Coordinates of C-alpha atoms in Angstrom, one line a residue:
M1 CA 9.2 18.5 -2.3
S2 CA 8.7 19.8 -5.8
T3 CA 6.3 22.7 -6.3
A4 CA 6.8 23.1 -10.0
A5 CA 3.6 23.3 -12.0
P6 CA 3.9 20.6 -14.8
Q7 CA 1.9 20.6 -17.9
P8 CA -1.2 18.3 -17.6
S9 CA -1.3 15.4 -19.9
P10 CA -4.3 13.5 -21.2
R11 CA -4.2 9.8 -21.9
V12 CA -5.1 8.2 -25.2
T13 CA -8.2 6.1 -25.1
P14 CA -9.5 3.9 -27.8
D15 CA -12.2 6.3 -28.9
K16 CA -10.3 9.6 -28.5
E17 CA -6.9 9.2 -30.1
P18 CA -5.4 12.6 -31.1
M19 CA -5.3 13.4 -34.7
A20 CA -2.0 15.3 -34.5
Q21 CA 0.1 15.4 -37.6
N22 CA 3.4 15.4 -35.7
K23 CA 5.3 12.4 -34.8
K24 CA 4.8 11.1 -31.2
I25 CA 6.4 9.0 -28.5
Y26 CA 4.2 5.9 -27.9
V27 CA 4.2 4.3 -24.4
L28 CA 3.3 0.6 -24.5
D29 CA 1.4 -0.4 -21.4
C30 CA 2.5 -3.6 -19.7
G31 CA 0.3 -3.1 -16.7
G32 CA 2.8 -1.1 -14.6
Q33 CA 1.8 1.2 -11.8
Y34 CA 3.8 4.0 -13.4
C35 CA 3.0 3.6 -17.1
H36 CA 0.9 6.7 -17.4
L37 CA 3.4 8.6 -15.4
I38 CA 6.0 7.9 -18.1
A39 CA 3.9 9.8 -20.7
S40 CA 3.3 12.6 -18.3
R41 CA 7.0 13.0 -17.6
L42 CA 7.9 12.9 -21.3
R43 CA 5.4 15.7 -22.0
R44 CA 7.1 17.9 -19.5
H45 CA 9.8 18.1 -22.2
E46 CA 7.1 19.4 -24.6
A47 CA 6.9 16.2 -26.7
L48 CA 3.6 14.6 -27.7
S49 CA 3.6 11.3 -25.8
V50 CA 0.6 9.0 -25.7
I51 CA -0.4 5.7 -24.1
V52 CA -1.3 2.9 -26.5
P53 CA -5.0 2.2 -25.8
R54 CA -5.3 -0.4 -23.1
A55 CA -7.4 -2.6 -25.4
A56 CA -4.3 -3.2 -27.4
A57 CA -1.7 -2.8 -24.5
C58 CA 1.9 -3.7 -25.2
D59 CA 1.1 -6.3 -27.9
V60 CA -0.1 -3.7 -30.5
P61 CA 1.1 -4.7 -34.0
V62 CA 4.1 -2.7 -35.1
A63 CA 2.2 -1.6 -38.3
E64 CA 0.0 0.6 -36.1
L65 CA 3.0 2.5 -34.8
N66 CA 4.1 4.0 -38.1
D67 CA 3.9 7.6 -36.8
A68 CA 6.2 6.8 -33.9
A69 CA 9.3 8.9 -33.3
A70 CA 10.2 6.8 -30.4
I71 CA 8.7 4.0 -28.2
V72 CA 8.8 3.3 -24.4
V73 CA 7.9 -0.2 -23.1
S74 CA 6.6 0.2 -19.5
G75 CA 7.1 -1.9 -16.4
G76 CA 4.5 -4.4 -15.2
P77 CA 3.6 -6.7 -12.4
Q78 CA 4.4 -10.0 -14.2
S79 CA 7.4 -12.2 -14.5
C80 CA 9.1 -13.1 -17.8
F81 CA 8.9 -16.7 -16.7
D82 CA 5.1 -16.6 -16.6
P83 CA 3.8 -18.2 -19.9
D84 CA 0.8 -15.8 -19.9
S85 CA 3.0 -12.7 -19.4
M86 CA 2.5 -9.8 -21.7
K87 CA 4.6 -9.8 -24.9
V88 CA 5.3 -7.2 -27.6
D89 CA 5.3 -7.8 -31.3
P90 CA 8.8 -9.3 -31.9
A91 CA 9.2 -6.8 -34.8
L92 CA 9.2 -4.0 -32.4
W93 CA 12.9 -4.3 -31.5
Q94 CA 13.8 -3.9 -35.2
L95 CA 12.2 -0.5 -35.7
P96 CA 14.6 2.3 -36.7
V97 CA 13.5 4.6 -33.8
P98 CA 14.8 5.0 -30.2
I99 CA 13.2 2.4 -27.9
L100 CA 13.4 2.5 -24.1
G101 CA 12.4 -0.5 -22.0
I102 CA 11.7 0.2 -18.3
C103 CA 11.8 -2.5 -15.6
Y104 CA 9.7 -5.4 -17.1
G105 CA 10.1 -3.7 -20.5
C106 CA 13.9 -3.9 -20.1
Q107 CA 13.8 -7.5 -19.1
M108 CA 11.5 -8.4 -22.0
M109 CA 13.8 -6.6 -24.5
C110 CA 16.9 -8.4 -23.2
R111 CA 15.1 -11.8 -23.2
D112 CA 13.6 -11.4 -26.7
L113 CA 17.0 -10.4 -28.2
G114 CA 19.0 -13.3 -26.8
G115 CA 19.9 -12.3 -23.2
K116 CA 19.0 -14.0 -20.0
V117 CA 16.6 -13.0 -17.2
E118 CA 16.6 -14.8 -13.8
E119 CA 14.8 -14.4 -10.5
A120 CA 17.1 -12.6 -8.0
Q121 CA 17.7 -14.0 -4.6
V122 CA 17.1 -10.5 -3.2
G123 CA 14.5 -8.1 -4.7
E124 CA 15.0 -4.3 -4.9
Y125 CA 12.1 -2.1 -3.7
G126 CA 12.6 1.6 -3.1
A127 CA 15.9 3.5 -3.1
A128 CA 19.1 2.1 -4.7
T129 CA 22.3 3.8 -5.6
L130 CA 23.0 3.9 -9.4
T131 CA 26.6 3.7 -10.4
V132 CA 27.1 4.9 -14.0
T133 CA 29.7 3.0 -16.0
D134 CA 29.1 4.6 -19.4
S135 CA 27.8 8.2 -19.4
S136 CA 27.0 8.2 -23.1
G137 CA 23.5 7.8 -24.5
L138 CA 20.7 8.5 -22.1
L139 CA 23.1 8.9 -19.1
K140 CA 25.0 11.8 -20.5
T141 CA 23.9 14.1 -17.6
A142 CA 23.5 11.4 -15.0
Q143 CA 26.0 11.0 -12.3
N144 CA 25.9 8.4 -9.6
S145 CA 22.6 9.0 -7.9
T146 CA 19.6 7.5 -6.2
V147 CA 17.0 5.7 -8.3
W148 CA 13.8 3.9 -7.4
M149 CA 13.5 0.2 -7.9
S150 CA 10.6 -2.2 -7.8
H151 CA 11.6 -5.6 -9.1
R152 CA 12.4 -9.2 -8.2
D153 CA 13.7 -10.6 -11.6
K154 CA 16.8 -9.1 -13.2
V155 CA 18.9 -9.4 -16.4
T156 CA 21.9 -11.7 -15.8
Q157 CA 23.2 -12.0 -19.3
L158 CA 23.1 -9.3 -22.0
P159 CA 22.0 -9.9 -25.6
P160 CA 24.6 -9.6 -28.4
D161 CA 25.8 -6.0 -29.1
F162 CA 24.4 -4.7 -25.7
T163 CA 26.6 -3.1 -23.1
T164 CA 26.0 -2.3 -19.4
T165 CA 25.9 1.5 -18.7
A166 CA 25.0 1.4 -15.0
T167 CA 24.8 -1.0 -12.0
T168 CA 23.5 -1.1 -8.4
S169 CA 24.7 -3.3 -5.6
H170 CA 22.1 -5.9 -6.3
C171 CA 21.6 -5.4 -10.1
P172 CA 24.7 -5.9 -12.4
H173 CA 22.8 -4.5 -15.4
A174 CA 20.7 -1.6 -14.0
A175 CA 21.0 0.2 -17.4
V176 CA 21.9 -1.3 -20.7
A177 CA 22.2 0.0 -24.3
C178 CA 22.7 -1.2 -27.9
E179 CA 23.8 1.4 -30.4
V180 CA 25.2 -1.0 -33.1
G181 CA 24.1 -1.1 -36.7
G182 CA 21.8 1.9 -36.4
K183 CA 19.9 0.5 -33.5
R184 CA 19.1 2.7 -30.5
L185 CA 17.8 0.4 -27.8
Y186 CA 18.0 1.3 -24.1
G187 CA 16.9 -0.4 -21.0
F188 CA 16.5 0.8 -17.4
Q189 CA 15.8 -1.7 -14.6
F190 CA 14.9 1.3 -12.4
H191 CA 12.0 3.7 -12.8
P192 CA 13.3 7.1 -14.2
E193 CA 9.7 8.4 -14.4
V194 CA 9.2 8.7 -10.6
T195 CA 10.4 11.8 -8.8
H196 CA 12.5 9.9 -6.3
S197 CA 14.9 8.9 -9.1
Q198 CA 17.1 11.9 -8.8
E199 CA 18.3 12.1 -12.4
G200 CA 15.3 10.4 -13.9
E201 CA 13.8 13.5 -15.6
N202 CA 17.1 14.3 -17.2
M203 CA 17.4 10.8 -18.5
L204 CA 13.9 11.0 -20.1
G205 CA 14.8 14.5 -21.4
A206 CA 17.8 12.9 -23.1
F207 CA 15.5 10.3 -24.7
V208 CA 13.2 13.1 -26.0
D209 CA 16.3 14.9 -27.4
L210 CA 17.4 11.7 -29.1
C211 CA 14.2 11.5 -31.1
G212 CA 14.2 15.2 -31.8
L213 CA 10.8 16.1 -30.4
R214 CA 11.6 18.6 -27.6
G215 CA 9.5 21.7 -28.0
S216 CA 7.3 20.2 -30.7
W217 CA 4.1 20.0 -28.6
R218 CA 2.5 22.0 -25.7
M219 CA -0.6 21.7 -23.5
D220 CA -1.1 25.2 -22.2
D221 CA -4.8 25.0 -23.2
F222 CA -5.6 21.9 -21.1
V223 CA -8.3 23.8 -19.1
D224 CA -10.0 25.1 -22.2
E225 CA -10.1 21.6 -23.7
Q226 CA -11.6 20.1 -20.6
L227 CA -14.2 22.8 -20.4
A228 CA -15.2 22.1 -24.0
K229 CA -15.4 18.3 -23.2
I230 CA -17.6 19.0 -20.2
R231 CA -20.0 21.2 -22.3
N232 CA -20.0 18.6 -25.1
K233 CA -20.9 15.8 -22.7
C234 CA -23.7 18.0 -21.3
E235 CA -24.9 19.5 -24.6
D236 CA -28.3 17.7 -24.3
G237 CA -29.2 19.7 -21.3
R238 CA -27.9 17.3 -18.7
S239 CA -26.5 18.6 -15.4
V240 CA -23.8 17.3 -13.0
F241 CA -24.1 16.2 -9.4
V242 CA -20.6 16.4 -8.0
L243 CA -19.4 14.7 -4.8
V244 CA -17.0 17.0 -3.0
S245 CA -14.8 16.1 0.0
G246 CA -12.9 19.4 0.4
G247 CA -9.7 17.7 -0.9
V248 CA -7.7 19.1 -3.8
D249 CA -9.1 16.7 -6.5
S250 CA -12.8 17.1 -5.8
T251 CA -12.4 20.9 -5.3
V252 CA -10.6 21.4 -8.6
T253 CA -13.2 19.2 -10.3
Y254 CA -16.0 21.3 -8.8
A255 CA -14.3 24.5 -10.0
L256 CA -13.9 23.1 -13.5
L257 CA -17.6 22.1 -13.7
A258 CA -18.7 25.4 -12.2
K259 CA -16.7 27.3 -15.0
A260 CA -18.1 25.0 -17.7
L261 CA -21.8 25.0 -16.8
P262 CA -24.5 27.5 -15.7
P263 CA -25.0 27.5 -11.9
D264 CA -28.4 25.8 -12.1
R265 CA -26.8 22.8 -13.9
I266 CA -24.3 21.9 -11.2
L267 CA -25.0 20.7 -7.7
G268 CA -22.2 20.0 -5.2
L269 CA -22.7 17.6 -2.3
Y270 CA -20.4 17.3 0.7
V271 CA -21.1 14.2 2.7
D272 CA -20.1 14.0 6.3
T273 CA -19.4 10.2 6.6
G274 CA -18.7 10.2 10.3
M275 CA -15.1 9.4 9.3
M276 CA -13.8 12.9 9.0
R277 CA -11.0 14.6 10.9
K278 CA -11.7 16.8 13.9
G279 CA -13.5 20.0 12.7
E280 CA -13.2 18.8 9.1
S281 CA -16.8 19.3 8.0
A282 CA -17.1 22.9 9.2
L283 CA -13.7 23.8 7.7
V284 CA -14.6 22.3 4.3
E285 CA -18.0 23.9 4.1
E286 CA -16.6 27.3 4.9
S287 CA -13.7 27.0 2.5
L288 CA -15.9 25.9 -0.4
Q289 CA -18.4 28.7 0.2
K290 CA -15.6 31.3 0.3
A291 CA -14.3 29.9 -3.1
G292 CA -17.6 31.0 -4.6
L293 CA -18.6 27.5 -5.8
P294 CA -22.3 27.3 -6.5
N295 CA -25.1 25.2 -5.1
L296 CA -23.2 23.4 -2.4
R297 CA -25.2 21.2 -0.1
C298 CA -24.0 19.3 3.0
V299 CA -25.5 16.1 4.4
D300 CA -24.7 14.2 7.6
A301 CA -24.8 10.5 6.6
S302 CA -22.5 9.3 9.4
A303 CA -25.1 6.8 10.8
Q304 CA -25.6 5.4 7.3
F305 CA -21.8 4.9 6.6
L306 CA -21.1 3.4 10.1
G307 CA -24.0 1.0 9.6
A308 CA -22.7 -0.2 6.3
L309 CA -19.2 -0.8 7.9
E310 CA -20.6 -2.8 10.8
G311 CA -18.8 -6.1 11.1
L312 CA -16.3 -5.5 8.3
T313 CA -12.6 -6.0 8.9
A314 CA -11.1 -6.6 5.5
P315 CA -9.7 -3.5 3.8
E316 CA -11.2 -4.2 0.4
A317 CA -14.6 -4.9 1.9
K318 CA -14.5 -1.6 3.7
R319 CA -13.5 0.4 0.7
R320 CA -16.2 -1.2 -1.5
A321 CA -18.8 -0.5 1.2
I322 CA -17.8 3.1 1.5
G323 CA -18.0 3.6 -2.3
Q324 CA -21.4 2.1 -2.4
Q325 CA -22.7 4.4 0.3
F326 CA -21.5 7.5 -1.5
L327 CA -23.7 6.4 -4.5
A328 CA -26.6 5.6 -2.1
V329 CA -26.4 9.1 -0.6
Q330 CA -26.3 10.7 -4.0
R331 CA -29.4 8.7 -5.1
D332 CA -31.3 9.6 -1.9
K333 CA -30.4 13.3 -2.5
C334 CA -31.6 13.2 -6.1
K335 CA -34.9 11.7 -5.0
E336 CA -35.3 14.2 -2.2
L337 CA -34.7 17.1 -4.6
G338 CA -36.9 15.6 -7.3
L339 CA -34.0 15.3 -9.8
D340 CA -34.3 13.0 -12.8
P341 CA -31.3 10.6 -12.4
E342 CA -31.1 10.2 -16.2
K343 CA -30.5 13.9 -16.6
W344 CA -27.9 14.3 -13.9
L345 CA -24.4 12.9 -14.4
L346 CA -22.2 12.0 -11.5
G347 CA -19.1 14.2 -11.2
Q348 CA -16.0 12.8 -9.4
G349 CA -12.5 14.1 -8.5
T350 CA -10.9 10.8 -9.7
I351 CA -7.3 11.1 -10.6
Y352 CA -5.1 8.6 -12.4
P353 CA -3.5 7.0 -9.3
D354 CA -7.0 6.0 -8.2
T355 CA -7.5 4.1 -11.5
I356 CA -4.0 2.6 -11.4
E357 CA -4.2 1.2 -7.8
S358 CA -7.7 -0.1 -8.5
G359 CA -6.3 -2.2 -11.4
G360 CA -8.1 -0.3 -14.2
A361 CA -5.1 1.2 -16.0
A362 CA -4.3 -1.8 -18.2
K363 CA -5.7 -5.3 -18.9
K364 CA -3.1 -7.1 -16.7
A365 CA -2.6 -4.4 -14.1
D366 CA -2.7 -5.6 -10.5
V367 CA -5.3 -4.3 -8.0
I368 CA -3.4 -2.6 -5.2
K369 CA -6.5 -1.3 -3.4
T370 CA -10.0 -0.5 -4.7
H371 CA -10.7 3.2 -4.4
H372 CA -14.1 4.3 -3.4
N373 CA -14.6 6.0 -6.8
R374 CA -13.8 2.7 -8.6
V375 CA -16.3 0.3 -7.1
P376 CA -18.2 -1.9 -9.6
E377 CA -21.4 0.2 -9.4
I378 CA -19.4 3.3 -10.5
D379 CA -17.7 1.3 -13.3
A380 CA -21.2 0.4 -14.5
L381 CA -22.2 4.1 -14.6
I382 CA -19.0 4.9 -16.5
E383 CA -19.8 2.3 -19.1
R384 CA -23.2 4.0 -19.6
G385 CA -21.5 7.4 -20.0
L386 CA -23.1 8.8 -16.8
V387 CA -19.9 9.9 -15.1
V388 CA -17.8 13.1 -15.5
E389 CA -14.2 12.9 -14.4
P390 CA -12.2 15.8 -16.0
L391 CA -9.1 15.0 -14.0
A392 CA -9.1 11.3 -14.5
D393 CA -5.9 11.4 -16.6
L394 CA -3.9 13.6 -14.2
Y395 CA -1.6 13.2 -11.2
K396 CA -1.7 15.2 -8.0
D397 CA 1.0 17.7 -9.1
E398 CA -0.9 18.3 -12.4
V399 CA -4.2 18.7 -10.6
R400 CA -2.6 21.4 -8.4
A401 CA -1.4 23.2 -11.6
V402 CA -5.0 23.2 -13.0
G403 CA -6.3 24.5 -9.7
E404 CA -3.9 27.4 -9.9
R405 CA -4.9 28.2 -13.4
L406 CA -8.6 28.3 -12.3
G407 CA -7.7 30.9 -9.7
L408 CA -8.4 28.8 -6.6
A409 CA -6.9 30.0 -3.3
P410 CA -3.5 28.5 -2.4
H411 CA -4.8 26.9 0.7
L412 CA -7.3 24.8 -1.4
V413 CA -4.7 23.9 -4.1
W414 CA -1.9 23.0 -1.7
R415 CA -3.9 21.3 1.0
Q416 CA -2.5 17.9 2.1
P417 CA -4.3 15.1 0.3
F418 CA -7.1 13.4 2.3
P419 CA -8.7 10.2 1.0
G420 CA -12.4 10.2 0.1
P421 CA -13.1 7.4 2.6
G422 CA -11.5 9.6 5.2
L423 CA -10.4 8.0 8.4
G424 CA -12.2 4.8 7.3
V425 CA -9.0 3.6 5.7
R426 CA -6.9 4.8 8.6
L427 CA -8.9 3.0 11.3
L428 CA -7.4 -0.5 10.9
C429 CA -9.5 -3.5 11.8
H430 CA -9.0 -7.1 12.9
D431 CA -11.2 -10.1 13.1
G432 CA -9.6 -11.0 16.5
E433 CA -7.9 -14.2 15.4
D434 CA -4.1 -14.6 15.5
D435 CA -3.3 -17.7 13.4
D436 CA 0.1 -16.8 12.1
A437 CA 2.2 -16.7 15.3
D438 CA 4.8 -19.2 14.1
M439 CA 5.4 -17.2 10.9
R440 CA 5.6 -14.0 12.7
A441 CA 8.1 -15.3 15.2
K442 CA 10.3 -16.6 12.4
A443 CA 10.0 -13.3 10.5
A444 CA 10.9 -11.3 13.7
Q445 CA 13.9 -13.5 14.3
Q446 CA 15.1 -13.1 10.7
A447 CA 14.6 -9.3 10.7
T448 CA 16.4 -9.0 14.0
A449 CA 19.4 -10.9 12.6
L450 CA 19.4 -8.7 9.5
V451 CA 19.7 -5.3 11.2
G452 CA 21.1 -6.1 14.6
A453 CA 18.1 -4.5 16.4
T454 CA 15.1 -6.0 18.1
V455 CA 12.3 -6.4 15.6
S456 CA 8.8 -7.4 16.6
V457 CA 6.2 -8.5 14.1
P458 CA 2.6 -7.7 15.2
P459 CA -0.4 -9.8 14.2
L460 CA -1.7 -7.3 11.7
K461 CA -1.2 -6.8 7.9
S462 CA -1.1 -3.7 5.7
V463 CA -1.4 -3.1 1.9
G464 CA 1.9 -2.7 0.0
C465 CA 3.1 -2.5 -3.6
Q466 CA 6.1 -4.6 -4.6
G467 CA 7.1 -5.1 -8.2
D468 CA 3.9 -3.4 -9.5
A469 CA 1.9 -6.1 -7.6
R470 CA -0.3 -5.8 -4.5
T471 CA 1.0 -7.3 -1.3
Y472 CA -0.9 -7.8 2.0
R473 CA 1.6 -8.7 4.6
N474 CA 2.7 -8.2 8.2
F475 CA 4.9 -5.3 9.2
G476 CA 7.9 -5.1 11.5
V477 CA 8.5 -2.8 14.4
I478 CA 12.1 -1.9 15.5
C479 CA 12.1 -1.5 19.2
G480 CA 14.7 -1.0 21.9
D481 CA 17.8 1.3 21.6
Y482 CA 17.9 1.6 17.8
G483 CA 19.6 4.9 17.7
R484 CA 18.3 8.2 16.4
D485 CA 19.4 8.4 12.8
W486 CA 16.6 8.4 10.2
D487 CA 19.0 7.4 7.4
V488 CA 20.1 4.3 9.4
L489 CA 16.5 3.4 10.2
G490 CA 15.5 3.9 6.5
D491 CA 18.3 1.6 5.4
A492 CA 17.3 -1.0 8.0
A493 CA 13.7 -0.9 6.7
T494 CA 14.8 -1.3 3.1
K495 CA 17.0 -4.3 4.1
I496 CA 14.2 -5.9 6.1
V497 CA 11.6 -5.7 3.4
N498 CA 13.9 -6.6 0.5
E499 CA 15.6 -9.6 2.2
S500 CA 12.9 -11.0 4.5
G501 CA 10.4 -11.7 1.8
S502 CA 7.5 -11.8 4.3
L503 CA 7.1 -8.2 5.4
N504 CA 6.2 -5.1 3.4
R505 CA 6.5 -2.3 5.9
V506 CA 8.7 -1.3 8.9
C507 CA 8.0 1.1 11.8
V508 CA 9.9 2.2 14.8
S509 CA 8.5 2.5 18.3
L510 CA 8.5 6.0 19.8
L511 CA 7.5 4.9 23.3
H512 CA 9.7 1.7 23.6
N513 CA 13.1 2.9 22.4
K514 CA 15.2 2.3 25.5
A515 CA 17.9 -0.4 25.8
G516 CA 16.3 -3.6 26.8
D517 CA 12.8 -2.7 25.4
A518 CA 11.6 -5.7 23.4
P519 CA 7.8 -5.5 23.6
S520 CA 5.6 -8.2 22.0
F521 CA 2.5 -6.9 20.3
S522 CA -0.8 -8.8 20.4
V523 CA -4.3 -8.2 19.2
S524 CA -6.2 -6.2 21.8
P525 CA -8.7 -8.5 23.6
G526 CA -12.4 -8.2 22.8
G527 CA -12.3 -8.6 19.1
P528 CA -13.4 -8.5 16.4
H529 CA -12.3 -4.9 16.1
T530 CA -14.4 -3.0 13.5
C531 CA -15.2 0.6 12.6
T532 CA -17.1 2.1 15.5
S533 CA -17.8 5.6 16.5
D534 CA -15.8 5.2 19.7
R535 CA -12.7 4.1 17.9
F536 CA -13.1 6.9 15.3
D537 CA -13.2 9.4 18.2
V538 CA -9.9 8.1 19.6
L539 CA -8.3 8.3 16.2
R540 CA -9.7 11.7 15.5
E541 CA -8.1 13.0 18.7
A542 CA -4.8 11.4 18.0
D543 CA -4.8 12.9 14.5
A544 CA -5.6 16.3 15.8
I545 CA -2.8 16.2 18.4
A546 CA -0.2 15.1 15.7
T547 CA -1.5 17.7 13.2
Q548 CA -1.3 20.5 15.8
K549 CA 2.2 19.6 16.9
L550 CA 3.5 19.4 13.3
T551 CA 1.8 22.7 12.5
D552 CA 3.3 24.4 15.6
A553 CA 6.7 23.1 14.4
G554 CA 6.2 24.6 10.9
L555 CA 6.3 21.2 9.2
M556 CA 2.8 20.7 7.8
R557 CA 3.5 22.8 4.7
K558 CA 6.7 20.8 4.1
I559 CA 5.2 17.3 4.6
W560 CA 3.3 16.2 1.5
Q561 CA 0.8 14.1 3.5
C562 CA 0.7 12.8 7.0
P563 CA -1.8 10.0 7.5
V564 CA -2.4 9.0 11.2
A565 CA -3.7 5.5 11.5
M566 CA -4.8 3.4 14.5
A567 CA -4.6 -0.4 15.0
P568 CA -6.2 -2.7 17.6
L569 CA -2.8 -3.8 19.0
T570 CA -1.5 -3.7 22.5
L571 CA 1.4 -4.8 24.7
N572 CA 1.2 -7.1 27.7
G573 CA -2.2 -8.4 26.8
E574 CA -4.1 -5.3 27.9
K575 CA -6.9 -3.8 25.9
G576 CA -5.7 -0.8 23.9
E577 CA -4.7 0.6 20.5
V578 CA -1.6 1.6 18.7
I579 CA -1.2 4.9 16.8
I580 CA 0.9 5.0 13.6
L581 CA 2.4 8.2 12.2
R582 CA 3.0 8.1 8.4
P583 CA 4.4 11.4 7.2
V584 CA 5.7 11.2 3.6
D585 CA 7.4 13.3 0.9
S586 CA 6.0 12.9 -2.6
T587 CA 4.8 14.8 -5.7
E588 CA 2.2 12.7 -7.3
A589 CA 1.7 9.8 -4.8
M590 CA 3.1 7.1 -7.1
T591 CA 6.3 7.0 -5.1
A592 CA 7.0 8.5 -1.7
S593 CA 9.8 8.6 0.9
F594 CA 9.1 8.8 4.6
Y595 CA 9.5 12.3 6.0
R596 CA 12.3 12.8 8.5
V597 CA 10.5 14.6 11.3
P598 CA 13.0 15.7 14.0
F599 CA 13.2 13.2 16.8
E600 CA 12.4 15.7 19.5
I601 CA 9.1 16.6 17.7
C602 CA 8.3 12.9 17.4
D603 CA 8.9 12.5 21.1
D604 CA 6.6 15.4 21.8
I605 CA 3.8 14.0 19.7
A606 CA 4.0 10.5 21.2
S607 CA 4.0 11.9 24.8
A608 CA 1.1 14.2 24.1
I609 CA -1.0 11.4 22.5
K610 CA -0.2 9.0 25.4
E611 CA -1.1 11.7 28.0
A612 CA -4.4 12.6 26.3
L613 CA -5.3 9.0 25.4
P614 CA -4.1 6.5 28.1
Q615 CA -5.6 3.6 26.1
I616 CA -2.8 4.1 23.5
S617 CA -0.2 1.5 24.2
D618 CA 2.4 2.7 21.7
V619 CA 3.0 5.3 19.0
L620 CA 4.8 4.0 15.9
F621 CA 6.5 5.9 13.1
D622 CA 6.4 4.3 9.7
V623 CA 9.9 4.4 8.0
T624 CA 8.8 2.6 4.8
N625 CA 9.1 4.2 1.4
K626 CA 6.7 3.7 -1.5
P627 CA 7.3 1.1 -2.8
P628 CA 7.2 -1.2 -1.0
G629 CA 4.6 0.3 1.3
T630 CA 1.6 2.3 0.0
I631 CA 1.1 5.7 1.6
E632 CA -2.1 4.7 3.3
W633 CA -2.1 1.4 5.3
E634 CA -5.3 0.1 3.7

């Protein structure tokens, strides 16, 4: 896990484009999940890099890019075969500056210039091994290494004057280049901007060097700029009512607001939603008070939140209900304290992945999952200028860097991420109906044949992200004597997801891993299964057991995040639940790999959970990377 403190990087928006005199690298947004991350990574090399405003997106006229030193065309969720897919100004490819197309951007470049793009029989999602065939250009420092893929279409024929510079086992043109006639055109089918592409940062650094911008721009004064923006927004005497969860994002937001405004013009509200982890509320209140953050108030709204979730089973419906209740609690508190809602802005710890996954990063971006801080009611407040989000253009690693600059204690800055909706997105629900048994049986048979191990497909779906698009599909569980090698299991998971086409996630059973074990999962009787206090209590206890075991083993500081989820699944038709462990390694949450917890610790966790909670029928370990599986299951 990387602990380097990168330079934060603000996004260009239509009304706030920088007036810098220097040349810059423009990133054209095709709606990809990682578009803003590209600009952030380029700025690590001290080059001014900005996103073209989303109102223009990737089809901005070339005439508006006359101060470009280089251009990157991002990935996106569309297919080149879609007649409504996003397109660039055709004159773009003729500009005399370095141009890099990534994923969809690479496909579009090759298609526009006379190459051929086709739908592949097998998609690539997650890790792939890049074989460099030409180490010139952007691959000068890149050796054969792991890169992160997320695509179904691929380039099958190069345009004139292009050459292949790298391949993977499923992608014959994983990297391409044209350096003929003064052109400097480059294409990567993989995503160099994500941390899981091992040589990706060096490749982007080579691109910065190619356009001569390294060291031409710095952002050491990001905190001062944000403080000035907050004061400017509140210059008419308005104050900020900030919702705090105790997580990194909201804590850093609270600290920025407290530094920018007098104490009597900021009010922090911690809401106990009834969906917190064991002992969470007391810990958060104590930590924030010790940090010296002013005017913190706590409210127990658990009954209100649980009431709003009653009867809901769909993940999106749950997320929207939770977001609405946060606003309702804020309104109630304002009324109780006699505050004028027109003079109090709403402060949120929104970061850029929240916007990306909620589909708000570009005009054709896909909704992966609606975050509680991006429900329609909050979007309406943003339109009215009533929301303050000083971190909205940053990623988690950048937020941590800001927290350190503000002098926050390390345990607050480096705390594992915990979602605002809390366990509400980890308590999986089900309407009680199982209407896809035939599809699941076929998927299980296909997955079993692919990896040579027994694979069961439970009647439950999870959210995933494949090819920059949202998926909501079933998952597979490898059971029986599957061996105890995480690399083998990870490869099996990648193969199942990439080649089955009907699953987006794979787990292994920790309680049914003996030869001959081939359990069939079913929905626990008595559905529908919704968010109830009893179910939250069981999940809370399982989460506490797993957390304590990982802490005792010295792993909690090494694991980036470890969600513990619970699903209303059982074996042999008995009423029960299944616990799912999801430890991951990441930097900014845009990509992640599952964390290889030693098997003996996994066994210890599973046994302890089963002993303390006899209603648990199995403990699963998620061996899916992101993509194709999101970090949280909902």
